[in-house]
Short mmCIF file of C-alpha atoms in Angstrom, two decimals:
data_model
loop_
_atom_site.label_atom_id
_atom_site.label_comp_id
_atom_site.label_asym_id
_atom_site.label_seq_id
_atom_site.Cartn_x
_atom_site.Cartn_y
_atom_site.Cartn_z
CA UNK A 1 0.00 0.00 0.00
CA UNK A 2 1.21 3.54 -0.72
CA UNK A 3 0.23 6.92 0.61
CA UNK A 4 -0.60 9.54 -2.01
CA UNK A 5 -0.67 13.19 -1.03
CA UNK A 6 -2.08 15.86 -3.35
CA UNK A 7 -2.86 19.54 -2.97
CA UNK A 8 -6.25 20.77 -4.15
CA UNK A 9 -7.42 24.32 -4.58
CA UNK A 10 -10.51 25.33 -2.61
CA UNK A 11 -12.51 25.24 -5.83
CA UNK A 12 -11.30 21.73 -6.73
CA UNK A 13 -12.12 20.53 -3.23
CA UNK A 14 -15.63 22.01 -3.39
CA UNK A 15 -16.29 20.42 -6.79
CA UNK A 16 -15.08 17.02 -5.60
CA UNK A 17 -17.00 17.33 -2.33
CA UNK A 18 -20.21 18.16 -4.19
CA UNK A 19 -19.94 15.14 -6.46
CA UNK A 20 -18.78 12.90 -3.60
CA UNK A 21 -21.74 13.88 -1.42
CA UNK A 22 -24.16 12.83 -4.17
CA UNK A 23 -22.69 9.33 -3.95
CA UNK A 24 -22.43 9.39 -0.15
CA UNK A 25 -18.62 9.54 -0.16
CA UNK A 26 -16.13 11.91 1.39
CA UNK A 27 -13.56 13.60 -0.89
CA UNK A 28 -10.83 11.06 -0.12
CA UNK A 29 -12.98 8.02 -0.85
CA UNK A 30 -14.40 9.62 -4.00
CA UNK A 31 -10.92 10.53 -5.26
CA UNK A 32 -9.74 6.94 -4.72
CA UNK A 33 -12.81 5.77 -6.64
CA UNK A 34 -11.98 8.12 -9.54
CA UNK A 35 -8.35 6.98 -9.69
CA UNK A 36 -9.32 3.31 -9.66
CA UNK A 37 -11.97 3.81 -12.35
CA UNK A 38 -9.51 5.71 -14.56
CA UNK A 39 -6.91 2.97 -14.17
CA UNK A 40 -9.40 0.25 -15.10
CA UNK A 41 -10.78 2.13 -18.10
CA UNK A 42 -7.29 3.09 -19.26
CA UNK A 43 -6.24 -0.55 -19.62
CA UNK A 44 -8.23 -0.94 -22.81
CA UNK A 45 -6.58 2.13 -24.36
CA UNK A 46 -3.10 0.59 -24.59
CA UNK A 47 -2.34 0.18 -28.29
CA UNK A 48 -1.41 -3.27 -29.54
CA UNK A 49 0.54 -3.70 -32.75
CA UNK A 50 1.08 -6.90 -34.71
CA UNK A 51 4.68 -7.45 -35.71
CA UNK A 52 5.49 -8.38 -39.28
CA UNK A 53 7.37 -11.59 -40.01
CA UNK A 54 10.55 -9.57 -40.54
CA UNK A 55 10.12 -7.80 -37.21
CA UNK A 56 9.53 -11.12 -35.44
CA UNK A 57 12.74 -12.53 -36.92
CA UNK A 58 14.74 -9.44 -35.91
CA UNK A 59 13.39 -9.69 -32.36
CA UNK A 60 14.30 -13.40 -32.13
CA UNK A 61 17.84 -12.69 -33.35
CA UNK A 62 18.28 -9.78 -30.95
CA UNK A 63 17.07 -11.89 -28.00
CA UNK A 64 19.46 -14.68 -28.96
CA UNK A 65 22.39 -12.24 -29.16
CA UNK A 66 21.41 -10.67 -25.83
CA UNK A 67 21.19 -14.06 -24.08
CA UNK A 68 24.55 -15.14 -25.50
CA UNK A 69 26.21 -11.98 -24.15
CA UNK A 70 27.05 -10.62 -27.60
CA UNK A 71 25.17 -7.42 -26.79
CA UNK A 72 24.72 -5.90 -23.33
CA UNK A 73 21.77 -3.61 -24.04
CA UNK A 74 19.05 -3.22 -26.63
CA UNK A 75 20.13 -0.90 -29.43
CA UNK A 76 17.76 2.02 -29.89
CA UNK A 77 17.35 3.41 -33.38
#
């Protein structure tokens, strides 16, 4: 578990408190709810790309070279 500390303006606090009270939450509980919901919804937004056959082969060769010690880090182009 971690502790997260944020600073809100009075206006931000009032807006969050208003919305939280509608749901029967305090600002802290409502903010945790918002963060969790955003994290869950954001999971589906991660782009997924299909590698071409040539890319797959290059990845396999690079992994083999890395495991054999031929290269110490992944080259970035």
